[in-house]
Amino acid sequence: MGRTYKQLCLEERCEIARLSAGGSSIRQIAAALDRPPSTISRELNRNSGVQVGYKPSYAQQQMRARRWTGSRLEREPGLRRAVLERLGRGWSPEQVAGRLAREHGRRVISYESIYRFIYAQLTRTSDFSWRRYLPRGKSKRGRRGKRGGSPASFIEGRVSLDQRPIEVADRKTPGHWEADLMMFSKYGQQILAVHERTSRLLLGVPLASKLASGVAHHLVRLFEVLPQPIRRTVTFDNGTEFAAHLSLQSLLIKTFFCDPHAPWQKGGIENAIGRMRRFIPRNTDLEKLPTRRLRKSIAAYNNTRANALTSRPRQRSLLLKCCTSSVNPPSGLRRDDGWRSLAPYFAFSLRKAMMSARSFGS
């Protein structure tokens, strides 16, 4: 029969260090641990320092370093190509991991492994182009610190998020939106972005100014062409650009605001803007950005599934659930109308909203 070998564990290394410091010989240590003397001799020769001697924690680290053969994405070129190809198309690591698991019927790689691989490449190569594979494009992990005060007290008629209907939280009821400004490096350039919570649908309109009256007018232009069932509430942060939110009451839309310093409470639009940065970076000059490219960027976001495990476009569930209901259905549409008849209506509404908002801002 062949011999079987068992690696030394941390407890055994601690015992080796104690006995060695007490003056025990290699054979005495081997007898105490029921190990061959050659195992103890090799362990002491490999992991002993010239000045500090044998330390069990250092020996354990050395063992792990010798056994590490690189991450899976470094060892498997095919898997690396599949992951990087999807990341390059704008997918997040969570979506890539979910899609690979669905295609193979088992978990292939975790999203944390993908994040660690990208950040390891940034550290080892100092090539910061690797960060372009990440949704936020950050070269370091972590959150930014809080600074400054909150203008919440200057917003007239502000209603806290705590009073928002409970049905909004589970994302099952359509018609609840989140809004924010996508800012750019050049002064006076921003995009007004609105995001529907159920369908994850994103709409965006360039603004020439972020004055509260202008932002409110653009919001009214965007929402007035949509049916009432899909314009119920809008959630903002506490920026003064949304101080004229009461203008939306003419459309029977209720407005709510996040807690101070808590933009994560409207995480849908925050995530959407972060992902849009991959198509339209912060240093983009909106004056030189063609309208066609902006529309394509928004369409690329909307066509990317919010969850890689789903198989239907994100707009479909919203429109089929709302526009075909018996409450204020669009003219010419019946309850049994499908996506083919709804898509032209919604495309016309979206086109009309963007054109009217652009003409107002020009």
Tab-separated table of C-alpha atoms in Angstrom:
chain	number	residue	atom	x	y	z
A	1	MET	CA	0.000	0.000	0.000
A	2	GLY	CA	1.191	3.534	-0.763
A	3	ARG	CA	1.850	6.054	1.918
A	4	THR	CA	-0.617	8.844	2.685
A	5	TYR	CA	0.525	12.298	3.793
A	6	LYS	CA	-1.286	14.851	5.951
A	7	GLN	CA	-0.321	18.506	6.008
A	8	LEU	CA	0.704	20.076	9.281
A	9	CYS	CA	-2.036	22.248	10.787
A	10	LEU	CA	-1.653	25.473	12.749
A	11	GLU	CA	-2.061	23.690	16.109
A	12	GLU	CA	0.779	21.305	15.269
A	13	ARG	CA	2.977	24.206	14.199
A	14	CYS	CA	2.281	25.926	17.523
A	15	GLU	CA	3.329	22.742	19.329
A	16	ILE	CA	6.510	22.506	17.204
A	17	ALA	CA	7.368	26.105	18.128
A	18	ARG	CA	6.802	25.441	21.855
A	19	LEU	CA	8.829	22.241	21.976
A	20	SER	CA	11.609	23.676	19.801
A	21	ALA	CA	11.899	26.737	22.046
A	22	GLY	CA	12.063	24.388	25.070
A	23	GLY	CA	15.125	22.629	23.659
A	24	SER	CA	13.500	19.400	22.441
A	25	SER	CA	15.244	17.533	19.643
A	26	ILE	CA	13.684	16.809	16.265
A	27	ARG	CA	13.034	13.173	17.196
A	28	GLN	CA	11.438	14.171	20.501
A	29	ILE	CA	9.132	16.637	18.723
A	30	ALA	CA	8.278	13.993	16.104
A	31	ALA	CA	7.390	11.480	18.810
A	32	ALA	CA	5.194	14.015	20.636
A	33	LEU	CA	3.245	14.778	17.450
A	34	ASP	CA	3.310	11.209	16.082
A	35	ARG	CA	5.026	12.446	12.930
A	36	PRO	CA	8.094	11.240	11.052
A	37	PRO	CA	11.302	13.077	12.071
A	38	SER	CA	11.826	14.046	8.415
A	39	THR	CA	8.549	16.016	8.481
A	40	ILE	CA	9.652	18.040	11.525
A	41	SER	CA	13.132	18.588	10.096
A	42	ARG	CA	11.772	19.819	6.758
A	43	GLU	CA	9.281	22.121	8.511
A	44	LEU	CA	11.967	23.755	10.648
A	45	ASN	CA	14.377	24.164	7.728
A	46	ARG	CA	11.747	25.687	5.435
A	47	ASN	CA	10.109	28.143	7.787
A	48	SER	CA	12.694	29.195	10.376
A	49	GLY	CA	14.158	32.678	10.317
A	50	VAL	CA	17.850	33.361	10.959
A	51	GLN	CA	17.177	35.780	13.841
A	52	VAL	CA	13.608	35.098	15.057
A	53	GLY	CA	13.647	31.315	14.695
A	54	TYR	CA	10.487	29.321	14.008
A	55	LYS	CA	7.159	31.167	14.173
A	56	PRO	CA	3.937	29.134	13.590
A	57	SER	CA	1.935	32.011	12.058
A	58	TYR	CA	4.710	32.789	9.560
A	59	ALA	CA	5.038	29.092	8.737
A	60	GLN	CA	1.309	28.882	8.063
A	61	GLN	CA	1.471	31.874	5.705
A	62	GLN	CA	4.420	30.386	3.855
A	63	MET	CA	2.561	27.133	3.381
A	64	ARG	CA	-0.443	28.913	1.861
A	65	ALA	CA	1.786	31.001	-0.393
A	66	ARG	CA	3.536	27.900	-1.752
A	67	ARG	CA	0.257	26.158	-2.472
A	68	TRP	CA	-1.435	29.168	-4.179
A	69	THR	CA	-1.406	28.787	-7.959
A	70	GLY	CA	-3.275	31.970	-8.886
A	71	SER	CA	-6.957	32.775	-9.233
A	72	ARG	CA	-9.207	30.770	-11.525
A	73	LEU	CA	-9.340	33.618	-14.007
A	74	GLU	CA	-5.544	33.464	-14.278
A	75	ARG	CA	-5.447	29.689	-14.617
A	76	GLU	CA	-8.376	29.286	-17.027
A	77	PRO	CA	-8.043	31.466	-20.172
A	78	GLY	CA	-11.442	30.411	-21.528
A	79	LEU	CA	-13.275	31.481	-18.383
A	80	ARG	CA	-11.289	34.727	-18.281
A	81	ARG	CA	-12.288	35.566	-21.854
A	82	ALA	CA	-15.956	34.853	-21.116
A	83	VAL	CA	-15.915	37.058	-18.017
A	84	LEU	CA	-13.989	39.979	-19.531
A	85	GLU	CA	-16.097	39.911	-22.699
A	86	ARG	CA	-19.288	40.397	-20.674
A	87	LEU	CA	-17.720	43.004	-18.407
A	88	GLY	CA	-16.624	44.909	-21.503
A	89	ARG	CA	-20.254	45.004	-22.687
A	90	GLY	CA	-21.338	46.765	-19.517
A	91	TRP	CA	-22.333	43.798	-17.346
A	92	SER	CA	-21.606	43.903	-13.626
A	93	PRO	CA	-19.694	41.055	-11.917
A	94	GLU	CA	-22.956	39.976	-10.257
A	95	GLN	CA	-24.658	39.691	-13.641
A	96	VAL	CA	-21.731	37.807	-15.156
A	97	ALA	CA	-21.633	35.295	-12.293
A	98	GLY	CA	-25.415	34.836	-12.456
A	99	ARG	CA	-25.464	34.315	-16.226
A	100	LEU	CA	-22.601	31.785	-16.156
A	101	ALA	CA	-24.362	29.863	-13.386
A	102	ARG	CA	-27.563	29.791	-15.432
A	103	GLU	CA	-25.794	28.622	-18.594
A	104	HIS	CA	-23.860	25.822	-16.863
A	105	GLY	CA	-26.512	24.785	-14.332
A	106	ARG	CA	-24.131	25.356	-11.433
A	107	ARG	CA	-22.071	28.115	-9.905
A	108	VAL	CA	-19.016	28.653	-12.090
A	109	ILE	CA	-17.404	31.612	-10.313
A	110	SER	CA	-18.497	34.075	-7.660
A	111	TYR	CA	-18.767	37.799	-8.293
A	112	GLU	CA	-16.355	38.417	-5.413
A	113	SER	CA	-13.689	36.414	-7.259
A	114	ILE	CA	-14.201	38.641	-10.297
A	115	TYR	CA	-13.836	41.796	-8.215
A	116	ARG	CA	-10.668	40.464	-6.562
A	117	PHE	CA	-9.164	39.528	-9.917
A	118	ILE	CA	-9.711	43.036	-11.332
A	119	TYR	CA	-8.323	44.784	-8.254
A	120	ALA	CA	-5.355	42.386	-8.181
A	121	GLN	CA	-4.526	43.361	-11.767
A	122	LEU	CA	-4.673	47.031	-10.809
A	123	THR	CA	-2.224	46.427	-7.964
A	124	ARG	CA	0.200	44.192	-9.852
A	125	THR	CA	0.344	45.964	-13.198
A	126	SER	CA	-0.460	49.588	-12.239
A	127	ASP	CA	-2.561	49.638	-15.403
A	128	PHE	CA	-5.615	51.629	-14.366
A	129	SER	CA	-7.475	50.762	-17.556
A	130	TRP	CA	-8.548	47.573	-15.738
A	131	ARG	CA	-10.987	49.637	-13.687
A	132	ARG	CA	-13.043	50.191	-16.837
A	133	TYR	CA	-14.286	46.619	-16.426
A	134	LEU	CA	-16.044	47.564	-13.162
A	135	PRO	CA	-19.504	49.174	-12.981
A	136	ARG	CA	-18.256	52.201	-11.031
A	137	GLY	CA	-14.792	52.341	-12.559
A	138	LYS	CA	-13.168	52.733	-9.130
A	139	SER	CA	-9.505	51.889	-8.634
A	140	LYS	CA	-9.991	51.234	-4.903
A	141	ARG	CA	-12.740	49.583	-2.932
A	142	GLY	CA	-14.643	51.502	-0.275
A	143	ARG	CA	-17.074	54.366	0.162
A	144	ARG	CA	-16.528	58.090	0.088
A	145	GLY	CA	-16.823	59.943	3.368
A	146	LYS	CA	-19.629	62.350	4.223
A	147	ARG	CA	-19.015	66.070	4.231
A	148	GLY	CA	-21.004	69.265	4.418
A	149	GLY	CA	-24.565	69.854	5.558
A	150	SER	CA	-27.931	69.049	4.014
A	151	PRO	CA	-30.282	71.549	2.299
A	152	ALA	CA	-33.319	69.503	3.346
A	153	SER	CA	-34.672	72.320	5.493
A	154	PHE	CA	-34.848	74.654	2.464
A	155	ILE	CA	-37.187	72.407	0.429
A	156	GLU	CA	-40.794	73.530	0.739
A	157	GLY	CA	-43.372	70.785	1.179
A	158	ARG	CA	-40.704	68.131	1.688
A	159	VAL	CA	-42.172	64.725	2.610
A	160	SER	CA	-39.826	62.167	4.126
A	161	LEU	CA	-39.301	58.749	2.607
A	162	ASP	CA	-40.771	57.222	5.767
A	163	GLN	CA	-44.234	58.328	4.607
A	164	ARG	CA	-43.931	56.746	1.168
A	165	PRO	CA	-46.435	53.897	0.549
A	166	ILE	CA	-45.180	50.499	1.654
A	167	GLU	CA	-45.982	49.029	-1.762
A	168	VAL	CA	-43.081	50.986	-3.278
A	169	ALA	CA	-40.445	49.034	-1.352
A	170	ASP	CA	-41.044	45.599	-2.879
A	171	ARG	CA	-40.800	46.874	-6.504
A	172	LYS	CA	-43.888	44.886	-7.500
A	173	THR	CA	-46.164	47.862	-8.140
A	174	PRO	CA	-45.175	49.911	-11.222
A	175	GLY	CA	-45.365	53.669	-11.504
A	176	HIS	CA	-42.873	54.609	-8.790
A	177	TRP	CA	-39.829	56.542	-10.017
A	178	GLU	CA	-36.520	57.853	-8.706
A	179	ALA	CA	-34.840	60.976	-10.090
A	180	ASP	CA	-31.379	62.515	-9.887
A	181	LEU	CA	-28.912	64.614	-11.869
A	182	MET	CA	-25.981	63.006	-13.664
A	183	MET	CA	-23.264	65.656	-13.300
A	184	PHE	CA	-20.241	66.259	-15.554
A	185	SER	CA	-16.868	67.945	-15.174
A	186	LYS	CA	-17.687	70.973	-17.307
A	187	TYR	CA	-19.680	73.572	-15.397
A	188	GLY	CA	-23.353	73.815	-16.323
A	189	GLN	CA	-23.621	70.369	-17.891
A	190	GLN	CA	-25.880	67.689	-16.451
A	191	ILE	CA	-28.436	65.082	-17.459
A	192	LEU	CA	-31.752	64.698	-15.690
A	193	ALA	CA	-32.238	60.944	-15.173
A	194	VAL	CA	-35.416	59.211	-13.995
A	195	HIS	CA	-35.604	55.518	-13.169
A	196	GLU	CA	-38.678	53.312	-12.752
A	197	ARG	CA	-38.355	50.939	-9.796
A	198	THR	CA	-40.300	47.944	-11.114
A	199	SER	CA	-39.052	47.754	-14.711
A	200	ARG	CA	-35.664	49.489	-14.086
A	201	LEU	CA	-36.466	51.663	-17.120
A	202	LEU	CA	-34.180	54.703	-17.454
A	203	LEU	CA	-35.012	58.012	-19.161
A	204	GLY	CA	-32.543	60.866	-19.541
A	205	VAL	CA	-32.670	64.454	-20.786
A	206	PRO	CA	-29.707	66.903	-21.032
A	207	LEU	CA	-30.176	70.137	-19.080
A	208	ALA	CA	-28.706	73.555	-19.777
A	209	SER	CA	-29.189	74.577	-16.134
A	210	LYS	CA	-30.020	72.916	-12.834
A	211	LEU	CA	-32.263	75.675	-11.544
A	212	ALA	CA	-35.169	74.195	-9.610
A	213	SER	CA	-37.820	75.723	-11.883
A	214	GLY	CA	-36.170	74.336	-15.022
A	215	VAL	CA	-35.699	70.858	-13.551
A	216	ALA	CA	-39.329	70.769	-12.461
A	217	HIS	CA	-40.488	71.818	-15.931
A	218	HIS	CA	-38.448	69.043	-17.536
A	219	LEU	CA	-39.909	66.498	-15.118
A	220	VAL	CA	-43.434	67.618	-16.003
A	221	ARG	CA	-42.610	67.318	-19.714
A	222	LEU	CA	-41.266	63.786	-19.205
A	223	PHE	CA	-44.172	62.490	-17.149
A	224	GLU	CA	-47.145	64.209	-18.794
A	225	VAL	CA	-46.913	61.988	-21.914
A	226	LEU	CA	-47.045	58.792	-19.833
A	227	PRO	CA	-50.304	57.123	-18.719
A	228	GLN	CA	-51.416	57.834	-15.163
A	229	PRO	CA	-50.889	54.219	-13.914
A	230	ILE	CA	-47.135	54.520	-14.478
A	231	ARG	CA	-46.613	57.913	-12.862
A	232	ARG	CA	-47.552	57.533	-9.197
A	233	THR	CA	-44.597	58.729	-7.083
A	234	VAL	CA	-41.109	60.164	-7.518
A	235	THR	CA	-38.289	59.958	-4.966
A	236	PHE	CA	-35.516	62.588	-4.839
A	237	ASP	CA	-32.453	63.321	-2.765
A	238	ASN	CA	-32.207	66.624	-0.907
A	239	GLY	CA	-30.549	68.666	-3.643
A	240	THR	CA	-31.989	72.167	-4.114
A	241	GLU	CA	-32.455	71.433	-7.826
A	242	PHE	CA	-35.588	69.511	-6.791
A	243	ALA	CA	-36.989	72.288	-4.586
A	244	ALA	CA	-39.807	72.982	-7.102
A	245	HIS	CA	-41.097	69.412	-6.852
A	246	LEU	CA	-44.635	70.596	-6.046
A	247	SER	CA	-45.104	71.271	-9.768
A	248	LEU	CA	-45.600	67.526	-10.220
A	249	GLN	CA	-48.790	67.660	-8.173
A	250	SER	CA	-50.592	68.900	-11.293
A	251	LEU	CA	-50.022	65.378	-12.687
A	252	LEU	CA	-51.227	63.765	-9.436
A	253	ILE	CA	-47.690	62.580	-8.720
A	254	LYS	CA	-46.628	62.394	-5.074
A	255	THR	CA	-43.041	63.352	-4.229
A	256	PHE	CA	-40.799	62.016	-1.452
A	257	PHE	CA	-37.252	62.745	-0.287
A	258	CYS	CA	-34.471	60.584	1.122
A	259	ASP	CA	-33.062	61.177	4.576
A	260	PRO	CA	-30.133	63.639	4.700
A	261	HIS	CA	-26.837	62.045	3.575
A	262	ALA	CA	-28.653	58.846	2.546
A	263	PRO	CA	-28.797	58.783	-1.295
A	264	TRP	CA	-28.563	54.993	-1.125
A	265	GLN	CA	-32.269	55.028	-0.222
A	266	LYS	CA	-32.919	55.630	-3.928
A	267	GLY	CA	-30.428	52.997	-4.969
A	268	GLY	CA	-32.004	52.295	-8.353
A	269	ILE	CA	-31.137	55.641	-9.914
A	270	GLU	CA	-27.763	55.746	-8.132
A	271	ASN	CA	-26.823	52.398	-9.654
A	272	ALA	CA	-28.181	53.414	-13.063
A	273	ILE	CA	-26.101	56.602	-13.147
A	274	GLY	CA	-23.032	54.686	-12.023
A	275	ARG	CA	-23.459	52.216	-14.871
A	276	MET	CA	-24.129	54.982	-17.388
A	277	ARG	CA	-20.693	56.401	-16.554
A	278	ARG	CA	-19.233	53.516	-18.527
A	279	PHE	CA	-20.878	54.829	-21.676
A	280	ILE	CA	-20.716	58.552	-20.849
A	281	PRO	CA	-17.756	59.289	-18.498
A	282	ARG	CA	-17.747	62.303	-16.222
A	283	ASN	CA	-15.260	64.198	-18.395
A	284	THR	CA	-17.590	64.034	-21.431
A	285	ASP	CA	-18.453	67.362	-23.040
A	286	LEU	CA	-22.226	67.250	-23.535
A	287	GLU	CA	-22.054	70.031	-26.130
A	288	LYS	CA	-20.038	67.694	-28.363
A	289	LEU	CA	-22.038	64.564	-27.517
A	290	PRO	CA	-24.394	63.672	-30.390
A	291	THR	CA	-28.015	63.133	-29.405
A	292	ARG	CA	-27.918	59.801	-31.207
A	293	ARG	CA	-25.061	58.583	-29.011
A	294	LEU	CA	-26.916	59.613	-25.854
A	295	ARG	CA	-29.990	57.693	-26.980
A	296	LYS	CA	-27.879	54.653	-27.824
A	297	SER	CA	-26.230	54.760	-24.393
A	298	ILE	CA	-29.597	54.877	-22.629
A	299	ALA	CA	-30.902	52.119	-24.906
A	300	ALA	CA	-27.834	49.989	-24.101
A	301	TYR	CA	-28.592	50.348	-20.401
A	302	ASN	CA	-32.285	49.551	-20.850
A	303	ASN	CA	-31.516	46.509	-22.993
A	304	THR	CA	-29.113	45.096	-20.428
A	305	ARG	CA	-31.116	42.939	-18.084
A	306	ALA	CA	-31.274	44.236	-14.537
A	307	ASN	CA	-30.720	40.687	-13.360
A	308	ALA	CA	-28.741	38.259	-15.491
A	309	LEU	CA	-31.067	35.460	-14.404
A	310	THR	CA	-34.111	36.986	-16.113
A	311	SER	CA	-34.874	36.474	-19.756
A	312	ARG	CA	-37.320	39.291	-20.603
A	313	PRO	CA	-36.560	42.942	-21.401
A	314	ARG	CA	-37.086	45.157	-18.403
A	315	GLN	CA	-39.657	47.417	-20.103
A	316	ARG	CA	-42.086	44.635	-20.971
A	317	SER	CA	-43.408	43.797	-17.498
A	318	LEU	CA	-44.117	47.453	-16.750
A	319	LEU	CA	-45.997	48.198	-19.964
A	320	LEU	CA	-47.990	44.993	-20.128
A	321	LYS	CA	-49.049	45.453	-16.523
A	322	CYS	CA	-49.942	49.136	-16.715
A	323	CYS	CA	-50.775	50.227	-20.231
A	324	THR	CA	-53.142	47.282	-20.784
A	325	SER	CA	-55.028	47.798	-17.536
A	326	SER	CA	-58.594	49.043	-17.455
A	327	VAL	CA	-57.486	52.249	-15.726
A	328	ASN	CA	-56.907	54.986	-18.333
A	329	PRO	CA	-55.687	52.683	-21.112
A	330	PRO	CA	-54.101	54.454	-24.098
A	331	SER	CA	-56.478	54.921	-26.988
A	332	GLY	CA	-56.422	52.098	-29.512
A	333	LEU	CA	-55.041	49.542	-27.034
A	334	ARG	CA	-57.070	46.635	-25.636
A	335	ARG	CA	-56.467	44.529	-22.562
A	336	ASP	CA	-55.116	41.658	-24.686
A	337	ASP	CA	-52.711	43.802	-26.721
A	338	GLY	CA	-49.151	42.527	-26.662
A	339	TRP	CA	-45.698	44.046	-26.700
A	340	ARG	CA	-45.778	44.712	-30.466
A	341	SER	CA	-48.645	47.186	-30.107
A	342	LEU	CA	-47.335	48.743	-26.889
A	343	ALA	CA	-43.795	49.379	-28.074
A	344	PRO	CA	-44.715	51.988	-30.748
A	345	TYR	CA	-46.913	53.839	-28.250
A	346	PHE	CA	-44.191	53.980	-25.635
A	347	ALA	CA	-41.535	54.887	-28.208
A	348	PHE	CA	-43.714	57.788	-29.344
A	349	SER	CA	-44.250	58.933	-25.751
A	350	LEU	CA	-40.553	58.776	-24.974
A	351	ARG	CA	-39.648	60.590	-28.205
A	352	LYS	CA	-42.193	63.311	-27.500
A	353	ALA	CA	-40.967	63.783	-23.932
A	354	MET	CA	-37.313	64.095	-24.940
A	355	MET	CA	-38.070	66.466	-27.811
A	356	SER	CA	-40.183	68.745	-25.675
A	357	ALA	CA	-37.612	68.782	-22.876
A	358	ARG	CA	-34.766	69.543	-25.312
A	359	SER	CA	-36.688	72.410	-26.884
A	360	PHE	CA	-37.346	73.842	-23.445
A	361	GLY	CA	-33.688	73.682	-22.421
A	362	SER	CA	-32.333	75.156	-25.651
